[in-house]
Every structure is written in C-alpha cells, then in structure tokens.
Amino acid sequence: MKTFVLLAVSIVSVSILFCPMAIAAPPMPDDLQIVQPDPSLPKELSVFFGKWEGSAERYDWFVIVGKIDEEKARLYVWRNTDFPPGGACAMPRGWIRPEALVTKQGGKYKLSFRDTCGIYDLTVKGKYLDIYNLSNISSPQLRRVP
C-alpha cells in the first residue's frame, strides 16, 4: 500500500510540474479597440496583431496588439503584479496602453515600447511573441490566444 501511495503522489507531482498551466485571463480593458491590419501590410508585420499570453519567472503577461501599421502599433499590456515589488522601476499592476514603434532590423520587424522599467522589444519567432527588456528583468515568451 505504501508503494501505491508513493507512486500516486509521484505521478501527480510530476503532472503538476510538467503540464502547462492555464493563466487566468484578466478582464479586457474597457477602452479596447481592435482594428484589423490593412491587407497590404507585410505578413511579417501583421503577424504581431492579436492577443498573446505567457509567463516569465513568477509573472503572467498578456499583450494585445490592437492596431498596427508600418510605423506604430497600439498595445494593451497587462501584468499580474507590481513588478518588481517596491523596486525603483515598479510597473503598475493591470493594463497599460503604450504605443510601440515599428522598426525593421536585419530583415525582421520588431515593436518597441517604453515604460517605467525601460524599453521593451517585441519580436515574433515562429508561433511565439518574445518580449526582451535591456534591463533583463523578465523575458517572457508569449503564445497567441483566441
């Protein structure tokens, strides 16, 4: 009986550790405006459009690219906690609405926005949206959600 209980506990523990966890989606912002990209927009740029979610360290992120053209993008960015707590660049909990600049480097597009913790670069790599911050506070890799 001890062996069975030990085996059952082990299986459940491994399942919890290795199964992807669903992130509880925050309520959508009241002022959310979604504008479909112009059909003439390059596919490599229109791929940013939509909703993305993911985690880095112990922080959950949601990013909505609500409008995009060849110069800028309207973003809605949500984090589940003040980040870092009590830090000099604490980002507020909840939605922020930065405008991102669109640039192309080495043939690849990126979106860049600034907040209290510095500049964030968003790039699409395959099916993921990567967020990179020069201060390396957090580098989440987000996946597209419906």
JSON list of N, CA and C in Angstrom, two decimals, residues 99-145:
[
{"chain": "A", "resi": 99, "resn": "GLU", "atom": "N", "xyz": [2.20, 53.01, -26.80]},
{"chain": "A", "resi": 99, "resn": "GLU", "atom": "CA", "xyz": [2.28, 52.99, -28.25]},
{"chain": "A", "resi": 99, "resn": "GLU", "atom": "C", "xyz": [3.67, 52.46, -28.59]},
{"chain": "A", "resi": 100, "resn": "ALA", "atom": "N", "xyz": [3.73, 51.51, -29.49]},
{"chain": "A", "resi": 100, "resn": "ALA", "atom": "CA", "xyz": [5.01, 50.91, -29.87]},
{"chain": "A", "resi": 100, "resn": "ALA", "atom": "C", "xyz": [5.46, 51.44, -31.22]},
{"chain": "A", "resi": 101, "resn": "LEU", "atom": "N", "xyz": [6.74, 51.63, -31.36]},
{"chain": "A", "resi": 101, "resn": "LEU", "atom": "CA", "xyz": [7.32, 51.99, -32.65]},
{"chain": "A", "resi": 101, "resn": "LEU", "atom": "C", "xyz": [7.63, 50.71, -33.41]},
{"chain": "A", "resi": 102, "resn": "VAL", "atom": "N", "xyz": [7.38, 50.72, -34.70]},
{"chain": "A", "resi": 102, "resn": "VAL", "atom": "CA", "xyz": [7.68, 49.58, -35.57]},
{"chain": "A", "resi": 102, "resn": "VAL", "atom": "C", "xyz": [9.00, 49.86, -36.26]},
{"chain": "A", "resi": 103, "resn": "THR", "atom": "N", "xyz": [9.94, 48.94, -36.15]},
{"chain": "A", "resi": 103, "resn": "THR", "atom": "CA", "xyz": [11.21, 49.07, -36.85]},
{"chain": "A", "resi": 103, "resn": "THR", "atom": "C", "xyz": [11.54, 47.74, -37.51]},
{"chain": "A", "resi": 104, "resn": "LYS", "atom": "N", "xyz": [12.46, 47.80, -38.44]},
{"chain": "A", "resi": 104, "resn": "LYS", "atom": "CA", "xyz": [12.92, 46.60, -39.15]},
{"chain": "A", "resi": 104, "resn": "LYS", "atom": "C", "xyz": [14.43, 46.58, -39.10]},
{"chain": "A", "resi": 105, "resn": "GLN", "atom": "N", "xyz": [14.97, 45.51, -38.53]},
{"chain": "A", "resi": 105, "resn": "GLN", "atom": "CA", "xyz": [16.43, 45.36, -38.42]},
{"chain": "A", "resi": 105, "resn": "GLN", "atom": "C", "xyz": [16.80, 43.99, -38.96]},
{"chain": "A", "resi": 106, "resn": "GLY", "atom": "N", "xyz": [17.76, 43.96, -39.83]},
{"chain": "A", "resi": 106, "resn": "GLY", "atom": "CA", "xyz": [18.20, 42.69, -40.38]},
{"chain": "A", "resi": 106, "resn": "GLY", "atom": "C", "xyz": [17.08, 41.91, -41.06]},
{"chain": "A", "resi": 107, "resn": "GLY", "atom": "N", "xyz": [16.14, 42.64, -41.66]},
{"chain": "A", "resi": 107, "resn": "GLY", "atom": "CA", "xyz": [15.03, 41.99, -42.34]},
{"chain": "A", "resi": 107, "resn": "GLY", "atom": "C", "xyz": [13.91, 41.52, -41.44]},
{"chain": "A", "resi": 108, "resn": "LYS", "atom": "N", "xyz": [14.02, 41.76, -40.12]},
{"chain": "A", "resi": 108, "resn": "LYS", "atom": "CA", "xyz": [12.99, 41.32, -39.17]},
{"chain": "A", "resi": 108, "resn": "LYS", "atom": "C", "xyz": [12.36, 42.53, -38.49]},
{"chain": "A", "resi": 109, "resn": "TYR", "atom": "N", "xyz": [11.04, 42.45, -38.34]},
{"chain": "A", "resi": 109, "resn": "TYR", "atom": "CA", "xyz": [10.30, 43.52, -37.67]},
{"chain": "A", "resi": 109, "resn": "TYR", "atom": "C", "xyz": [10.34, 43.35, -36.16]},
{"chain": "A", "resi": 110, "resn": "LYS", "atom": "N", "xyz": [10.27, 44.48, -35.47]},
{"chain": "A", "resi": 110, "resn": "LYS", "atom": "CA", "xyz": [10.09, 44.45, -34.02]},
{"chain": "A", "resi": 110, "resn": "LYS", "atom": "C", "xyz": [9.25, 45.65, -33.61]},
{"chain": "A", "resi": 111, "resn": "LEU", "atom": "N", "xyz": [8.57, 45.49, -32.49]},
{"chain": "A", "resi": 111, "resn": "LEU", "atom": "CA", "xyz": [7.81, 46.56, -31.88]},
{"chain": "A", "resi": 111, "resn": "LEU", "atom": "C", "xyz": [8.55, 46.95, -30.61]},
{"chain": "A", "resi": 112, "resn": "SER", "atom": "N", "xyz": [8.69, 48.24, -30.35]},
{"chain": "A", "resi": 112, "resn": "SER", "atom": "CA", "xyz": [9.40, 48.71, -29.16]},
{"chain": "A", "resi": 112, "resn": "SER", "atom": "C", "xyz": [8.54, 49.71, -28.42]},
{"chain": "A", "resi": 113, "resn": "PHE", "atom": "N", "xyz": [8.43, 49.51, -27.10]},
{"chain": "A", "resi": 113, "resn": "PHE", "atom": "CA", "xyz": [7.72, 50.48, -26.27]},
{"chain": "A", "resi": 113, "resn": "PHE", "atom": "C", "xyz": [8.50, 50.73, -25.00]},
{"chain": "A", "resi": 114, "resn": "ARG", "atom": "N", "xyz": [8.22, 51.87, -24.37]},
{"chain": "A", "resi": 114, "resn": "ARG", "atom": "CA", "xyz": [8.91, 52.27, -23.15]},
{"chain": "A", "resi": 114, "resn": "ARG", "atom": "C", "xyz": [7.89, 52.36, -22.02]},
{"chain": "A", "resi": 115, "resn": "ASP", "atom": "N", "xyz": [8.31, 51.93, -20.83]},
{"chain": "A", "resi": 115, "resn": "ASP", "atom": "CA", "xyz": [7.54, 52.19, -19.61]},
{"chain": "A", "resi": 115, "resn": "ASP", "atom": "C", "xyz": [8.52, 52.53, -18.51]},
{"chain": "A", "resi": 116, "resn": "THR", "atom": "N", "xyz": [8.09, 52.49, -17.27]},
{"chain": "A", "resi": 116, "resn": "THR", "atom": "CA", "xyz": [8.94, 52.92, -16.17]},
{"chain": "A", "resi": 116, "resn": "THR", "atom": "C", "xyz": [10.18, 52.04, -15.97]},
{"chain": "A", "resi": 117, "resn": "CYS", "atom": "N", "xyz": [10.19, 50.86, -16.54]},
{"chain": "A", "resi": 117, "resn": "CYS", "atom": "CA", "xyz": [11.34, 49.96, -16.39]},
{"chain": "A", "resi": 117, "resn": "CYS", "atom": "C", "xyz": [12.25, 49.94, -17.60]},
{"chain": "A", "resi": 118, "resn": "GLY", "atom": "N", "xyz": [11.99, 50.77, -18.57]},
{"chain": "A", "resi": 118, "resn": "GLY", "atom": "CA", "xyz": [12.88, 50.82, -19.72]},
{"chain": "A", "resi": 118, "resn": "GLY", "atom": "C", "xyz": [12.17, 50.54, -21.03]},
{"chain": "A", "resi": 119, "resn": "ILE", "atom": "N", "xyz": [12.95, 50.07, -21.98]},
{"chain": "A", "resi": 119, "resn": "ILE", "atom": "CA", "xyz": [12.46, 49.81, -23.33]},
{"chain": "A", "resi": 119, "resn": "ILE", "atom": "C", "xyz": [12.27, 48.31, -23.51]},
{"chain": "A", "resi": 120, "resn": "TYR", "atom": "N", "xyz": [11.14, 47.94, -24.07]},
{"chain": "A", "resi": 120, "resn": "TYR", "atom": "CA", "xyz": [10.82, 46.55, -24.37]},
{"chain": "A", "resi": 120, "resn": "TYR", "atom": "C", "xyz": [10.77, 46.36, -25.87]},
{"chain": "A", "resi": 121, "resn": "ASP", "atom": "N", "xyz": [11.39, 45.30, -26.35]},
{"chain": "A", "resi": 121, "resn": "ASP", "atom": "CA", "xyz": [11.34, 44.93, -27.76]},
{"chain": "A", "resi": 121, "resn": "ASP", "atom": "C", "xyz": [10.52, 43.66, -27.90]},
{"chain": "A", "resi": 122, "resn": "LEU", "atom": "N", "xyz": [9.54, 43.68, -28.81]},
{"chain": "A", "resi": 122, "resn": "LEU", "atom": "CA", "xyz": [8.71, 42.53, -29.08]},
{"chain": "A", "resi": 122, "resn": "LEU", "atom": "C", "xyz": [9.05, 42.01, -30.46]},
{"chain": "A", "resi": 123, "resn": "THR", "atom": "N", "xyz": [9.33, 40.72, -30.55]},
{"chain": "A", "resi": 123, "resn": "THR", "atom": "CA", "xyz": [9.61, 40.09, -31.83]},
{"chain": "A", "resi": 123, "resn": "THR", "atom": "C", "xyz": [8.79, 38.80, -31.92]},
{"chain": "A", "resi": 124, "resn": "VAL", "atom": "N", "xyz": [8.44, 38.43, -33.13]},
{"chain": "A", "resi": 124, "resn": "VAL", "atom": "CA", "xyz": [7.73, 37.17, -33.34]},
{"chain": "A", "resi": 124, "resn": "VAL", "atom": "C", "xyz": [8.75, 36.16, -33.84]},
{"chain": "A", "resi": 125, "resn": "LYS", "atom": "N", "xyz": [8.81, 35.03, -33.13]},
{"chain": "A", "resi": 125, "resn": "LYS", "atom": "CA", "xyz": [9.70, 33.94, -33.52]},
{"chain": "A", "resi": 125, "resn": "LYS", "atom": "C", "xyz": [8.84, 32.68, -33.61]},
{"chain": "A", "resi": 126, "resn": "GLY", "atom": "N", "xyz": [8.54, 32.29, -34.83]},
{"chain": "A", "resi": 126, "resn": "GLY", "atom": "CA", "xyz": [7.67, 31.13, -35.01]},
{"chain": "A", "resi": 126, "resn": "GLY", "atom": "C", "xyz": [6.28, 31.45, -34.50]},
{"chain": "A", "resi": 127, "resn": "LYS", "atom": "N", "xyz": [5.81, 30.65, -33.55]},
{"chain": "A", "resi": 127, "resn": "LYS", "atom": "CA", "xyz": [4.47, 30.87, -33.01]},
{"chain": "A", "resi": 127, "resn": "LYS", "atom": "C", "xyz": [4.49, 31.65, -31.70]},
{"chain": "A", "resi": 128, "resn": "TYR", "atom": "N", "xyz": [5.62, 32.24, -31.35]},
{"chain": "A", "resi": 128, "resn": "TYR", "atom": "CA", "xyz": [5.76, 32.96, -30.09]},
{"chain": "A", "resi": 128, "resn": "TYR", "atom": "C", "xyz": [6.06, 34.43, -30.29]},
{"chain": "A", "resi": 129, "resn": "LEU", "atom": "N", "xyz": [5.59, 35.23, -29.32]},
{"chain": "A", "resi": 129, "resn": "LEU", "atom": "CA", "xyz": [5.94, 36.64, -29.23]},
{"chain": "A", "resi": 129, "resn": "LEU", "atom": "C", "xyz": [6.93, 36.76, -28.07]},
{"chain": "A", "resi": 130, "resn": "ASP", "atom": "N", "xyz": [8.15, 37.15, -28.38]},
{"chain": "A", "resi": 130, "resn": "ASP", "atom": "CA", "xyz": [9.18, 37.31, -27.35]},
{"chain": "A", "resi": 130, "resn": "ASP", "atom": "C", "xyz": [9.23, 38.76, -26.92]},
{"chain": "A", "resi": 131, "resn": "ILE", "atom": "N", "xyz": [9.34, 38.96, -25.61]},
{"chain": "A", "resi": 131, "resn": "ILE", "atom": "CA", "xyz": [9.49, 40.31, -25.06]},
{"chain": "A", "resi": 131, "resn": "ILE", "atom": "C", "xyz": [10.87, 40.37, -24.41]},
{"chain": "A", "resi": 132, "resn": "TYR", "atom": "N", "xyz": [11.66, 41.33, -24.84]},
{"chain": "A", "resi": 132, "resn": "TYR", "atom": "CA", "xyz": [13.01, 41.47, -24.31]},
{"chain": "A", "resi": 132, "resn": "TYR", "atom": "C", "xyz": [13.16, 42.87, -23.73]},
{"chain": "A", "resi": 133, "resn": "ASN", "atom": "N", "xyz": [13.71, 42.94, -22.52]},
{"chain": "A", "resi": 133, "resn": "ASN", "atom": "CA", "xyz": [13.96, 44.20, -21.85]},
{"chain": "A", "resi": 133, "resn": "ASN", "atom": "C", "xyz": [15.46, 44.28, -21.62]},
{"chain": "A", "resi": 134, "resn": "LEU", "atom": "N", "xyz": [16.07, 45.39, -21.99]},
{"chain": "A", "resi": 134, "resn": "LEU", "atom": "CA", "xyz": [17.52, 45.53, -21.84]},
{"chain": "A", "resi": 134, "resn": "LEU", "atom": "C", "xyz": [17.98, 45.35, -20.40]},
{"chain": "A", "resi": 135, "resn": "SER", "atom": "N", "xyz": [17.12, 45.69, -19.43]},
{"chain": "A", "resi": 135, "resn": "SER", "atom": "CA", "xyz": [17.50, 45.51, -18.03]},
{"chain": "A", "resi": 135, "resn": "SER", "atom": "C", "xyz": [17.36, 44.05, -17.62]},
{"chain": "A", "resi": 136, "resn": "ASN", "atom": "N", "xyz": [16.85, 43.21, -18.54]},
{"chain": "A", "resi": 136, "resn": "ASN", "atom": "CA", "xyz": [16.73, 41.76, -18.32]},
{"chain": "A", "resi": 136, "resn": "ASN", "atom": "C", "xyz": [15.92, 41.42, -17.07]},
{"chain": "A", "resi": 137, "resn": "ILE", "atom": "N", "xyz": [14.93, 42.26, -16.75]},
{"chain": "A", "resi": 137, "resn": "ILE", "atom": "CA", "xyz": [14.07, 41.99, -15.60]},
{"chain": "A", "resi": 137, "resn": "ILE", "atom": "C", "xyz": [13.26, 40.73, -15.85]},
{"chain": "A", "resi": 138, "resn": "SER", "atom": "N", "xyz": [12.74, 40.61, -17.04]},
{"chain": "A", "resi": 138, "resn": "SER", "atom": "CA", "xyz": [11.89, 39.49, -17.37]},
{"chain": "A", "resi": 138, "resn": "SER", "atom": "C", "xyz": [11.86, 39.37, -18.89]},
{"chain": "A", "resi": 139, "resn": "SER", "atom": "N", "xyz": [11.96, 38.17, -19.38]},
{"chain": "A", "resi": 139, "resn": "SER", "atom": "CA", "xyz": [11.90, 37.96, -20.84]},
{"chain": "A", "resi": 139, "resn": "SER", "atom": "C", "xyz": [10.87, 36.88, -21.14]},
{"chain": "A", "resi": 140, "resn": "PRO", "atom": "N", "xyz": [9.60, 37.26, -21.08]},
{"chain": "A", "resi": 140, "resn": "PRO", "atom": "CA", "xyz": [8.57, 36.26, -21.33]},
{"chain": "A", "resi": 140, "resn": "PRO", "atom": "C", "xyz": [8.49, 35.87, -22.80]},
{"chain": "A", "resi": 141, "resn": "GLN", "atom": "N", "xyz": [8.04, 34.66, -23.03]},
{"chain": "A", "resi": 141, "resn": "GLN", "atom": "CA", "xyz": [7.74, 34.18, -24.37]},
{"chain": "A", "resi": 141, "resn": "GLN", "atom": "C", "xyz": [6.24, 33.90, -24.38]},
{"chain": "A", "resi": 142, "resn": "LEU", "atom": "N", "xyz": [5.50, 34.65, -25.16]},
{"chain": "A", "resi": 142, "resn": "LEU", "atom": "CA", "xyz": [4.05, 34.57, -25.15]},
{"chain": "A", "resi": 142, "resn": "LEU", "atom": "C", "xyz": [3.56, 33.74, -26.33]},
{"chain": "A", "resi": 143, "resn": "ARG", "atom": "N", "xyz": [2.40, 33.12, -26.15]},
{"chain": "A", "resi": 143, "resn": "ARG", "atom": "CA", "xyz": [1.77, 32.37, -27.23]},
{"chain": "A", "resi": 143, "resn": "ARG", "atom": "C", "xyz": [0.46, 33.04, -27.58]},
{"chain": "A", "resi": 144, "resn": "ARG", "atom": "N", "xyz": [0.07, 32.89, -28.84]},
{"chain": "A", "resi": 144, "resn": "ARG", "atom": "CA", "xyz": [-1.17, 33.51, -29.33]},
{"chain": "A", "resi": 144, "resn": "ARG", "atom": "C", "xyz": [-2.38, 32.82, -28.69]},
{"chain": "A", "resi": 145, "resn": "VAL", "atom": "N", "xyz": [-3.37, 33.63, -28.36]},
{"chain": "A", "resi": 145, "resn": "VAL", "atom": "CA", "xyz": [-4.63, 33.10, -27.81]},
{"chain": "A", "resi": 145, "resn": "VAL", "atom": "C", "xyz": [-5.79, 33.67, -28.63]}
]
